[in-house]
């Protein structure tokens, strides 16, 4: 029987080529179908969110701007540029800080210290008052101009989706913290040296700056807001240790806290961050340099920050062309492969956290919202080579991060209540036996503890002082136990929001302050 003739090599190669072409066509078709399916699923999910009233655009989060003539931000921007930074290169040692925690449930009243030392791991100043007095005297007129801008009816930051959070815009957006630092330290200085009118002017201005400013926040802006509110709370604690205020003054500060909705600020911040995510995905699909810049830092939840400078990719391509091309080429399939499915996964997680915040607001307790957020853990992507943005690098969209922002809500309510307690003592000569005595003369209602939804806890102590607290992070009332959950570091101040309960501090005694400074001195110069 004759042997079969061998297939010509050319014919074999042609057949393999057709098979390879077919495989590539089918693969491309499969990727296209997956891409279209992901796109359709994403659009369907967005329609569901919009139908429920969710805002997925940046424009939907920005209220109409006030009239320029009534908006203090315009004048503030000019005035703040004339002030030097309140911190020096040596580690902000010349600036007094408020409410330094020195023991569980106790804080040092900075303005009552005749000699106020400051130190960090590199520097030590035995008494910062002379340094800061000179610093303040040189800038008093400029600080007065800054305070005057806060008397205008509005204080709203303008919004530009393109420029917002670029370097130039962030510099003046962050300028609120610069002004706040000045007002806080100047308040302490006024109280220390019996310049009560000055102290009132700076305290009032700092409170208005922290509690009245309206910003397009997103999460990065929310962090700035939280810092302003927290610092305003601590300087208010310091001011309440002064017995010479009039009720009308305390009532004005209290009204600012009453009108400020810290919880709504958190909701707006997270909702706007989600809108940044939506618009960032759309931008990255059509803008390779922006996609490359964002991928370099493995952007997780802070979409607003990660747009990067517009020339970053061009600069990198010029300085390191091979490395830049190596990092760029793998990005090319992303817009046409996994971008839509990845955006849907990100939106599901982020919408779940936003809903958890709404639940907490509706029921008046973080505990319920926290449980909802914990149930979202399976939605947190494990991230792979193609999922550029699945990993929540900054841990923004998590239950643990909810607790961080909840501390500001609780701190605001404790501050409001503390002012009302001091107003009660100013009128009646003593603190009340219960918080209900503050209603309705000093408060419209007893503030609730945002952690568990119950009323803030309060106890009148035998020495006539009071103990005011929240149940804290574990949602368990430990009877006002201010002891820290974790051991304290010797050279660090005591954070009263890290105790078993979050207890509004009481003023430390002279002996406690002396012991605190002695411990720091011993730590600074340990025995041989």
Short mmCIF file of C-alpha atoms in Angstrom, two decimals:
data_model
loop_
_atom_site.label_atom_id
_atom_site.label_comp_id
_atom_site.label_asym_id
_atom_site.label_seq_id
_atom_site.Cartn_x
_atom_site.Cartn_y
_atom_site.Cartn_z
CA UNK A 1 0.00 0.00 0.00
CA UNK A 2 1.54 3.33 -0.96
CA UNK A 3 2.40 5.80 1.85
CA UNK A 4 0.34 9.03 2.07
CA UNK A 5 1.97 12.01 0.57
CA UNK A 6 3.32 14.52 3.16
CA UNK A 7 1.38 17.75 3.54
CA UNK A 8 3.39 20.59 2.13
CA UNK A 9 4.99 22.82 4.77
CA UNK A 10 3.43 25.90 3.23
CA UNK A 11 -0.04 24.39 3.53
CA UNK A 12 0.59 23.44 7.16
CA UNK A 13 1.74 26.95 8.04
CA UNK A 14 -1.31 28.38 6.29
CA UNK A 15 -3.62 26.13 8.28
CA UNK A 16 -1.95 27.04 11.57
CA UNK A 17 -2.22 30.69 10.62
CA UNK A 18 -5.96 30.35 10.07
CA UNK A 19 -6.32 28.59 13.41
CA UNK A 20 -4.35 31.35 15.13
CA UNK A 21 -6.38 34.04 13.40
CA UNK A 22 -9.59 32.34 14.44
CA UNK A 23 -8.39 32.10 18.01
CA UNK A 24 -7.50 35.80 18.06
CA UNK A 25 -10.83 36.77 16.54
CA UNK A 26 -12.74 34.66 19.05
CA UNK A 27 -10.64 36.03 21.90
CA UNK A 28 -11.24 39.59 20.77
CA UNK A 29 -14.94 38.85 20.40
CA UNK A 30 -15.04 37.37 23.90
CA UNK A 31 -13.27 40.40 25.36
CA UNK A 32 -15.60 42.73 23.48
CA UNK A 33 -18.66 40.86 24.74
CA UNK A 34 -17.32 40.94 28.31
CA UNK A 35 -16.61 44.64 27.88
CA UNK A 36 -20.11 45.36 26.61
CA UNK A 37 -21.70 43.21 29.30
CA UNK A 38 -19.73 45.07 31.99
CA UNK A 39 -20.71 48.39 30.46
CA UNK A 40 -24.40 47.43 30.37
CA UNK A 41 -24.32 46.19 33.97
CA UNK A 42 -22.62 49.40 35.11
CA UNK A 43 -25.15 51.62 33.36
CA UNK A 44 -28.04 49.60 34.79
CA UNK A 45 -26.59 49.95 38.29
CA UNK A 46 -26.13 53.69 37.85
CA UNK A 47 -29.76 54.03 36.74
CA UNK A 48 -30.85 52.24 39.91
CA UNK A 49 -28.82 54.63 42.06
CA UNK A 50 -30.12 57.71 40.26
CA UNK A 51 -33.70 56.45 40.56
CA UNK A 52 -33.18 56.31 44.34
CA UNK A 53 -32.05 59.95 44.34
CA UNK A 54 -28.31 59.32 44.56
CA UNK A 55 -26.04 62.03 43.13
CA UNK A 56 -23.29 60.66 40.91
CA UNK A 57 -21.97 63.92 39.49
CA UNK A 58 -19.74 66.53 41.08
CA UNK A 59 -22.10 69.29 39.99
CA UNK A 60 -24.87 67.64 41.99
CA UNK A 61 -22.92 68.22 45.20
CA UNK A 62 -22.16 71.91 44.81
CA UNK A 63 -24.76 74.47 45.95
CA UNK A 64 -25.20 77.73 44.03
CA UNK A 65 -22.43 80.15 45.01
CA UNK A 66 -23.31 83.19 47.13
CA UNK A 67 -22.85 86.72 45.87
CA UNK A 68 -19.15 87.54 45.73
CA UNK A 69 -19.61 90.66 47.84
CA UNK A 70 -21.11 88.63 50.69
CA UNK A 71 -18.63 85.75 50.53
CA UNK A 72 -15.75 86.08 52.99
CA UNK A 73 -13.62 83.51 51.14
CA UNK A 74 -12.53 86.05 48.54
CA UNK A 75 -11.12 88.47 51.12
CA UNK A 76 -9.85 85.60 53.27
CA UNK A 77 -7.66 84.33 50.43
CA UNK A 78 -5.97 87.71 50.16
CA UNK A 79 -5.57 88.20 53.92
CA UNK A 80 -4.17 84.73 54.66
CA UNK A 81 -1.36 85.20 52.14
CA UNK A 82 -0.03 88.10 54.19
CA UNK A 83 0.32 85.94 57.31
CA UNK A 84 3.35 83.69 57.77
CA UNK A 85 2.83 80.08 58.67
CA UNK A 86 2.09 79.65 62.35
CA UNK A 87 4.53 76.74 62.56
CA UNK A 88 8.27 77.18 62.29
CA UNK A 89 10.84 74.88 60.73
CA UNK A 90 11.88 73.68 64.16
CA UNK A 91 8.67 71.72 64.66
CA UNK A 92 6.02 74.31 65.64
CA UNK A 93 7.56 74.68 69.08
CA UNK A 94 6.83 78.37 69.42
CA UNK A 95 3.05 77.92 69.11
CA UNK A 96 0.92 77.01 72.15
CA UNK A 97 -1.43 74.09 71.61
CA UNK A 98 -4.78 73.64 73.37
CA UNK A 99 -6.00 70.90 75.69
CA UNK A 100 -2.89 68.74 75.89
CA UNK A 101 -3.93 65.44 77.44
CA UNK A 102 -1.58 64.51 80.27
CA UNK A 103 -3.50 61.77 82.07
CA UNK A 104 -6.67 59.74 81.62
CA UNK A 105 -9.59 62.17 81.74
CA UNK A 106 -7.26 65.11 82.45
CA UNK A 107 -5.83 67.83 80.20
CA UNK A 108 -3.48 70.70 80.84
CA UNK A 109 -4.99 74.19 80.55
CA UNK A 110 -2.28 75.71 78.40
CA UNK A 111 -3.17 79.34 78.99
CA UNK A 112 -2.91 78.92 82.77
CA UNK A 113 0.74 77.87 82.58
CA UNK A 114 3.14 80.70 83.48
CA UNK A 115 5.89 78.75 81.76
CA UNK A 116 4.74 76.62 78.87
CA UNK A 117 7.41 74.20 77.62
CA UNK A 118 7.08 72.36 74.32
CA UNK A 119 9.07 69.54 72.87
CA UNK A 120 9.17 66.90 70.22
CA UNK A 121 11.68 64.23 69.36
CA UNK A 122 14.22 66.78 68.08
CA UNK A 123 13.65 70.08 69.85
CA UNK A 124 12.83 71.46 73.27
CA UNK A 125 11.73 74.97 74.30
CA UNK A 126 11.53 75.72 78.03
CA UNK A 127 8.95 78.51 77.65
CA UNK A 128 7.30 79.36 74.37
CA UNK A 129 5.29 82.39 75.58
CA UNK A 130 7.99 85.03 74.87
CA UNK A 131 8.59 83.67 71.38
CA UNK A 132 4.93 83.52 70.47
CA UNK A 133 4.20 86.93 72.04
CA UNK A 134 6.72 88.51 69.69
CA UNK A 135 5.40 86.49 66.78
CA UNK A 136 1.83 87.62 67.49
CA UNK A 137 2.78 91.26 67.99
CA UNK A 138 4.43 91.34 64.55
CA UNK A 139 1.29 89.95 62.90
CA UNK A 140 -1.54 91.33 65.00
CA UNK A 141 -2.84 93.72 62.35
CA UNK A 142 -2.81 91.02 59.67
CA UNK A 143 -4.66 88.63 61.97
CA UNK A 144 -7.29 91.30 62.64
CA UNK A 145 -7.81 91.67 58.89
CA UNK A 146 -8.23 87.91 58.61
CA UNK A 147 -10.80 87.84 61.42
CA UNK A 148 -12.81 90.62 59.74
CA UNK A 149 -13.34 88.46 56.64
CA UNK A 150 -15.26 85.96 58.77
CA UNK A 151 -17.93 88.53 59.67
CA UNK A 152 -19.38 88.47 56.16
CA UNK A 153 -22.65 86.54 55.73
CA UNK A 154 -21.17 83.56 53.84
CA UNK A 155 -17.92 81.63 53.70
CA UNK A 156 -18.24 79.30 50.70
CA UNK A 157 -15.39 77.94 48.64
CA UNK A 158 -15.86 78.21 44.87
CA UNK A 159 -15.77 74.97 42.93
CA UNK A 160 -13.91 74.12 39.75
CA UNK A 161 -13.95 70.43 38.86
CA UNK A 162 -10.78 70.81 36.80
CA UNK A 163 -8.70 72.92 39.20
CA UNK A 164 -10.07 71.63 42.49
CA UNK A 165 -7.38 69.79 44.48
CA UNK A 166 -4.62 70.72 42.07
CA UNK A 167 -1.55 72.04 43.86
CA UNK A 168 -2.46 75.71 43.46
CA UNK A 169 -6.05 75.24 44.59
CA UNK A 170 -5.09 72.97 47.49
CA UNK A 171 -2.70 75.58 48.83
CA UNK A 172 -5.47 78.05 49.55
CA UNK A 173 -7.99 75.35 50.43
CA UNK A 174 -5.54 74.21 53.12
CA UNK A 175 -5.19 77.85 54.16
CA UNK A 176 -8.19 77.35 56.43
CA UNK A 177 -6.01 75.25 58.73
CA UNK A 178 -3.34 77.93 58.66
CA UNK A 179 -5.84 80.55 59.79
CA UNK A 180 -7.31 78.23 62.40
CA UNK A 181 -3.89 77.56 63.92
CA UNK A 182 -3.33 81.30 64.26
CA UNK A 183 -6.70 81.93 65.90
CA UNK A 184 -6.33 79.03 68.33
CA UNK A 185 -2.91 80.04 69.59
CA UNK A 186 -3.85 83.73 69.71
CA UNK A 187 -6.88 82.83 71.86
CA UNK A 188 -4.64 81.05 74.37
CA UNK A 189 -2.26 83.99 74.39
CA UNK A 190 -5.08 86.47 75.07
CA UNK A 191 -6.33 84.40 78.01
CA UNK A 192 -2.82 83.97 79.39
CA UNK A 193 -2.07 87.71 79.44
CA UNK A 194 -5.52 88.96 80.48
CA UNK A 195 -6.32 90.39 77.05
CA UNK A 196 -9.90 89.14 77.26
CA UNK A 197 -11.23 91.22 74.37
CA UNK A 198 -8.49 89.86 72.14
CA UNK A 199 -9.13 86.31 73.30
CA UNK A 200 -12.82 86.69 72.50
CA UNK A 201 -12.11 88.10 69.05
CA UNK A 202 -9.78 85.23 68.13
CA UNK A 203 -11.97 82.52 69.68
CA UNK A 204 -15.03 83.80 67.88
CA UNK A 205 -13.19 84.10 64.53
CA UNK A 206 -11.71 80.61 64.79
CA UNK A 207 -15.10 79.15 65.67
CA UNK A 208 -16.75 80.84 62.70
CA UNK A 209 -13.99 79.64 60.38
CA UNK A 210 -14.34 76.02 61.49
CA UNK A 211 -18.12 75.79 61.79
CA UNK A 212 -19.48 78.05 59.04
CA UNK A 213 -17.25 77.33 56.05
CA UNK A 214 -18.95 75.51 53.20
CA UNK A 215 -16.53 73.50 51.07
CA UNK A 216 -16.76 71.05 48.19
CA UNK A 217 -15.25 68.40 50.38
CA UNK A 218 -14.87 64.86 49.08
CA UNK A 219 -12.85 62.81 51.55
CA UNK A 220 -9.70 64.93 51.45
CA UNK A 221 -11.75 68.05 52.13
CA UNK A 222 -13.60 66.20 54.87
CA UNK A 223 -10.30 65.47 56.59
CA UNK A 224 -9.49 69.18 56.56
CA UNK A 225 -12.97 69.93 57.91
CA UNK A 226 -12.49 67.38 60.69
CA UNK A 227 -9.22 68.96 61.72
CA UNK A 228 -10.82 72.40 61.90
CA UNK A 229 -13.72 71.14 64.01
CA UNK A 230 -11.48 69.14 66.33
CA UNK A 231 -9.13 72.07 66.92
CA UNK A 232 -12.11 74.38 67.48
CA UNK A 233 -13.39 71.93 70.09
CA UNK A 234 -10.10 71.87 71.97
CA UNK A 235 -9.73 75.65 72.07
CA UNK A 236 -13.34 75.87 73.26
CA UNK A 237 -12.40 73.52 76.10
CA UNK A 238 -9.57 75.92 77.00
CA UNK A 239 -11.86 78.96 76.82
CA UNK A 240 -14.43 77.30 79.08
CA UNK A 241 -11.80 77.20 81.84
CA UNK A 242 -12.02 81.01 81.95
CA UNK A 243 -14.77 82.24 84.27
CA UNK A 244 -15.06 85.78 82.94
CA UNK A 245 -17.24 85.21 79.89
CA UNK A 246 -20.72 86.67 79.60
CA UNK A 247 -23.64 84.42 78.78
CA UNK A 248 -24.22 86.24 75.50
CA UNK A 249 -20.70 85.29 74.40
CA UNK A 250 -21.08 81.64 75.34
CA UNK A 251 -24.50 81.59 73.70
CA UNK A 252 -23.02 82.88 70.42
CA UNK A 253 -20.37 80.19 70.33
CA UNK A 254 -22.91 77.55 71.30
CA UNK A 255 -25.21 78.62 68.48
CA UNK A 256 -22.42 78.01 65.98
CA UNK A 257 -22.03 74.48 67.28
CA UNK A 258 -25.79 73.97 67.31
CA UNK A 259 -26.11 74.98 63.65
CA UNK A 260 -23.12 72.94 62.53
CA UNK A 261 -24.10 69.45 61.34
CA UNK A 262 -20.91 67.40 61.50
CA UNK A 263 -22.76 64.23 60.48
CA UNK A 264 -24.17 65.83 57.34
CA UNK A 265 -20.65 66.97 56.45
CA UNK A 266 -19.48 63.34 56.61
CA UNK A 267 -22.36 62.20 54.40
CA UNK A 268 -21.63 64.91 51.84
CA UNK A 269 -17.93 64.08 51.88
CA UNK A 270 -18.40 60.39 51.12
CA UNK A 271 -21.14 61.00 48.57
CA UNK A 272 -18.95 63.50 46.74
CA UNK A 273 -15.98 61.12 46.86
CA UNK A 274 -18.13 58.56 45.09
CA UNK A 275 -18.97 61.15 42.43
CA UNK A 276 -15.24 61.76 41.98
CA UNK A 277 -14.79 58.05 41.40
CA UNK A 278 -17.43 58.03 38.65
CA UNK A 279 -15.95 61.01 36.87
CA UNK A 280 -12.39 59.75 37.32
CA UNK A 281 -13.19 56.44 35.65
CA UNK A 282 -14.71 58.30 32.70
CA UNK A 283 -11.65 60.52 32.46
CA UNK A 284 -9.13 57.70 32.68
CA UNK A 285 -10.76 55.81 29.82
CA UNK A 286 -9.95 58.63 27.41
CA UNK A 287 -6.86 60.19 29.00
CA UNK A 288 -3.83 57.89 29.04
CA UNK A 289 -1.51 60.33 30.89
CA UNK A 290 -4.08 60.73 33.68
CA UNK A 291 -4.55 56.95 33.79
CA UNK A 292 -0.80 56.44 34.05
CA UNK A 293 -0.44 59.04 36.82
CA UNK A 294 -3.22 57.49 38.86
CA UNK A 295 -1.91 53.95 38.37
CA UNK A 296 1.51 54.97 39.71
CA UNK A 297 0.08 55.52 43.16
CA UNK A 298 -2.39 52.62 43.08
CA UNK A 299 -5.36 54.88 43.65
CA UNK A 300 -7.92 53.41 46.01
CA UNK A 301 -10.70 55.60 47.39
CA UNK A 302 -9.31 59.11 47.07
CA UNK A 303 -10.16 59.72 43.44
CA UNK A 304 -10.15 63.48 43.92
CA UNK A 305 -6.47 63.51 44.86
CA UNK A 306 -5.16 61.16 42.25
CA UNK A 307 -5.67 63.11 39.03
CA UNK A 308 -2.10 64.32 39.41
CA UNK A 309 -0.38 67.19 37.58
CA UNK A 310 -1.35 67.25 33.90
CA UNK A 311 2.27 67.04 32.71
CA UNK A 312 3.36 64.17 34.98
CA UNK A 313 3.36 61.54 32.23
CA UNK A 314 5.11 63.82 29.73
CA UNK A 315 7.79 64.68 32.28
CA UNK A 316 8.32 61.02 33.15
CA UNK A 317 8.50 60.07 29.48
CA UNK A 318 11.22 62.65 28.94
CA UNK A 319 13.22 61.77 32.05
CA UNK A 320 12.87 57.97 31.98
CA UNK A 321 11.42 56.92 28.61
CA UNK A 322 11.98 53.17 28.85
CA UNK A 323 10.56 52.84 32.36
CA UNK A 324 7.60 55.04 31.48
CA UNK A 325 6.79 53.06 28.34
CA UNK A 326 7.12 49.82 30.29
CA UNK A 327 4.55 51.08 32.80
CA UNK A 328 2.29 52.55 30.12
CA UNK A 329 1.91 49.62 27.70
CA UNK A 330 0.09 47.32 30.17
CA UNK A 331 -2.49 50.08 30.69
CA UNK A 332 -3.63 50.15 27.08
CA UNK A 333 -6.16 47.26 27.33
CA UNK A 334 -7.71 48.54 30.58
CA UNK A 335 -10.31 50.94 29.09
CA UNK A 336 -11.56 48.17 26.77
CA UNK A 337 -11.35 45.22 29.12
CA UNK A 338 -12.05 45.53 32.85
CA UNK A 339 -12.72 49.24 33.41
CA UNK A 340 -16.54 49.00 33.44
CA UNK A 341 -16.78 45.92 35.64
CA UNK A 342 -14.22 47.44 37.98
CA UNK A 343 -16.15 50.71 38.21
CA UNK A 344 -19.33 48.78 39.04
CA UNK A 345 -17.55 46.89 41.83
CA UNK A 346 -16.16 50.16 43.20
CA UNK A 347 -19.60 51.78 43.08
CA UNK A 348 -21.21 48.84 44.87
CA UNK A 349 -18.75 49.11 47.74
CA UNK A 350 -18.86 52.90 47.91
CA UNK A 351 -22.66 53.04 47.68
CA UNK A 352 -22.82 50.46 50.45
CA UNK A 353 -20.72 52.71 52.71
CA UNK A 354 -22.78 55.78 51.80
CA UNK A 355 -25.94 53.82 52.64
CA UNK A 356 -24.37 52.72 55.93
CA UNK A 357 -23.85 56.39 56.81
CA UNK A 358 -27.46 57.16 55.91
CA UNK A 359 -28.62 54.31 58.12
CA UNK A 360 -26.53 55.67 60.99
CA UNK A 361 -28.00 59.13 60.48
CA UNK A 362 -31.57 57.85 60.20
CA UNK A 363 -31.47 55.73 63.37
CA UNK A 364 -29.16 58.16 65.17
CA UNK A 365 -26.50 55.57 65.90
CA UNK A 366 -23.24 54.56 64.25
CA UNK A 367 -23.66 51.05 65.61
CA UNK A 368 -26.25 50.07 62.99
CA UNK A 369 -24.35 51.66 60.12
CA UNK A 370 -21.11 50.08 61.33
CA UNK A 371 -22.68 46.63 61.13
CA UNK A 372 -23.84 47.33 57.58
CA UNK A 373 -20.34 48.43 56.61
CA UNK A 374 -18.77 45.30 58.08
CA UNK A 375 -21.08 43.18 55.92
CA UNK A 376 -19.55 44.84 52.83
CA UNK A 377 -16.15 43.24 53.39
CA UNK A 378 -16.64 40.66 50.56
CA UNK A 379 -17.00 43.59 48.13
CA UNK A 380 -13.50 44.84 48.89
CA UNK A 381 -11.55 43.72 45.84
CA UNK A 382 -8.40 41.63 46.18
CA UNK A 383 -6.94 43.57 43.23
CA UNK A 384 -5.04 41.90 40.40
CA UNK A 385 -2.79 42.93 37.56
CA UNK A 386 -5.60 44.39 35.48
CA UNK A 387 -7.64 45.91 38.28
CA UNK A 388 -5.81 49.17 38.64
CA UNK A 389 -8.13 50.74 41.17
CA UNK A 390 -9.70 47.85 43.06
CA UNK A 391 -7.49 48.05 46.13
CA UNK A 392 -8.66 50.60 48.70
CA UNK A 393 -5.16 51.89 49.31
CA UNK A 394 -6.21 54.56 51.78
CA UNK A 395 -8.78 52.40 53.60
CA UNK A 396 -11.45 55.01 52.91
CA UNK A 397 -14.35 52.69 52.25
CA UNK A 398 -14.35 50.59 55.41
CA UNK A 399 -16.13 50.20 58.72
CA UNK A 400 -12.98 51.15 60.63
CA UNK A 401 -12.80 54.47 58.77
CA UNK A 402 -16.39 55.20 59.77
CA UNK A 403 -15.30 55.24 63.41
CA UNK A 404 -12.61 57.82 62.64
CA UNK A 405 -15.15 60.25 61.20
CA UNK A 406 -17.70 59.43 63.91
CA UNK A 407 -15.29 60.77 66.53
CA UNK A 408 -15.76 64.27 65.07
CA UNK A 409 -19.54 63.94 65.27
CA UNK A 410 -19.30 62.89 68.91
CA UNK A 411 -16.71 65.56 69.72
CA UNK A 412 -19.00 68.24 68.29
CA UNK A 413 -21.93 67.07 70.43
CA UNK A 414 -19.83 66.86 73.57
CA UNK A 415 -18.54 70.39 72.93
CA UNK A 416 -22.06 71.73 72.45
CA UNK A 417 -23.18 70.09 75.69
CA UNK A 418 -20.15 71.33 77.63
CA UNK A 419 -20.87 74.94 76.63
CA UNK A 420 -24.46 74.55 77.81
CA UNK A 421 -23.23 73.12 81.12
CA UNK A 422 -20.98 76.13 81.69
CA UNK A 423 -23.81 78.49 80.82
CA UNK A 424 -25.93 76.73 83.45
CA UNK A 425 -23.20 77.22 86.03
CA UNK A 426 -22.83 80.87 85.05
CA UNK A 427 -26.53 81.45 85.71
CA UNK A 428 -27.16 79.12 88.66
CA UNK A 429 -23.73 78.92 90.31
CA UNK A 430 -23.28 75.17 89.79
CA UNK A 431 -23.45 72.44 87.21
CA UNK A 432 -26.81 70.63 86.95
CA UNK A 433 -27.54 67.23 88.42
CA UNK A 434 -28.64 65.95 85.01
CA UNK A 435 -28.59 66.99 81.36
CA UNK A 436 -32.36 67.34 81.28
CA UNK A 437 -31.96 70.51 83.38
CA UNK A 438 -30.37 72.16 80.32
CA UNK A 439 -33.62 71.90 78.32
CA UNK A 440 -35.07 74.19 77.09
CA UNK A 441 -33.18 77.15 78.58
CA UNK A 442 -29.76 76.18 77.21
CA UNK A 443 -30.44 73.40 74.71
CA UNK A 444 -33.46 72.48 72.56
CA UNK A 445 -32.97 68.81 73.51
CA UNK A 446 -30.46 66.58 75.28
CA UNK A 447 -27.82 65.67 72.66
CA UNK A 448 -27.60 62.00 71.81
CA UNK A 449 -24.47 59.87 71.72
CA UNK A 450 -23.94 59.11 68.05
CA UNK A 451 -22.15 55.87 68.88
CA UNK A 452 -25.15 54.04 70.37
CA UNK A 453 -28.07 56.44 69.88
CA UNK A 454 -28.71 56.97 73.59
CA UNK A 455 -28.33 60.28 75.41
CA UNK A 456 -24.81 61.41 76.19
CA UNK A 457 -23.81 60.12 79.62
CA UNK A 458 -23.39 62.62 82.44
CA UNK A 459 -22.63 62.53 86.14
CA UNK A 460 -22.23 65.34 88.66
CA UNK A 461 -19.21 64.54 90.80
CA UNK A 462 -18.81 65.06 94.53
CA UNK A 463 -16.37 67.94 94.03
CA UNK A 464 -18.95 69.87 92.00
CA UNK A 465 -17.32 69.12 88.64
CA UNK A 466 -18.96 66.90 86.04
CA UNK A 467 -18.18 63.83 83.98
CA UNK A 468 -19.54 63.90 80.43
CA UNK A 469 -18.88 61.04 78.03
CA UNK A 470 -19.72 58.91 75.01
CA UNK A 471 -19.59 55.11 75.09
CA UNK A 472 -16.84 55.18 72.48
CA UNK A 473 -15.69 52.81 69.79
CA UNK A 474 -16.83 49.55 71.41
CA UNK A 475 -20.42 50.87 71.83
CA UNK A 476 -20.25 49.82 75.49
CA UNK A 477 -20.80 52.12 78.46
CA UNK A 478 -17.92 51.66 80.90
CA UNK A 479 -19.26 54.21 83.35
CA UNK A 480 -17.10 57.07 82.14
CA UNK A 481 -13.81 55.14 82.18
CA UNK A 482 -11.26 57.39 80.46
CA UNK A 483 -8.37 54.93 80.70
CA UNK A 484 -6.86 54.18 77.30
CA UNK A 485 -7.51 50.90 75.54
CA UNK A 486 -3.87 50.64 74.43
CA UNK A 487 -0.83 51.44 76.61
CA UNK A 488 0.25 55.05 76.48
CA UNK A 489 3.55 56.16 74.98
CA UNK A 490 5.44 58.23 77.55
CA UNK A 491 6.40 61.12 75.27
CA UNK A 492 2.95 61.48 73.67
CA UNK A 493 -0.08 63.35 74.93
CA UNK A 494 -3.15 61.40 76.00
CA UNK A 495 -5.80 61.27 73.29
CA UNK A 496 -9.11 61.44 75.13
CA UNK A 497 -10.83 59.88 72.10
CA UNK A 498 -8.85 56.67 72.59
CA UNK A 499 -10.21 55.77 76.02
CA UNK A 500 -12.62 52.97 76.88
CA UNK A 501 -15.21 55.74 77.01
CA UNK A 502 -14.70 59.09 75.33
CA UNK A 503 -14.70 61.36 78.37
CA UNK A 504 -14.71 65.16 78.09
CA UNK A 505 -11.50 66.03 80.00
CA UNK A 506 -11.35 67.89 83.25
CA UNK A 507 -8.55 70.40 84.00
CA UNK A 508 -5.41 68.79 85.38
CA UNK A 509 -4.18 69.94 88.78
CA UNK A 510 -0.84 71.71 89.27
CA UNK A 511 0.57 68.52 90.75
CA UNK A 512 -0.54 66.49 87.71
CA UNK A 513 0.99 69.04 85.32
CA UNK A 514 4.25 69.01 87.28
CA UNK A 515 4.34 65.21 87.25
CA UNK A 516 3.68 65.21 83.49
CA UNK A 517 6.59 67.55 82.76
CA UNK A 518 8.85 65.61 85.14
CA UNK A 519 8.06 62.39 83.26
CA UNK A 520 8.86 64.08 79.95
CA UNK A 521 12.13 65.43 81.34
CA UNK A 522 13.10 61.97 82.58
CA UNK A 523 12.28 60.49 79.20
CA UNK A 524 14.29 63.23 77.50
CA UNK A 525 17.33 62.67 79.71
CA UNK A 526 17.24 59.08 80.96
CA UNK A 527 19.43 58.12 83.89
CA UNK A 528 22.75 56.48 82.90
#
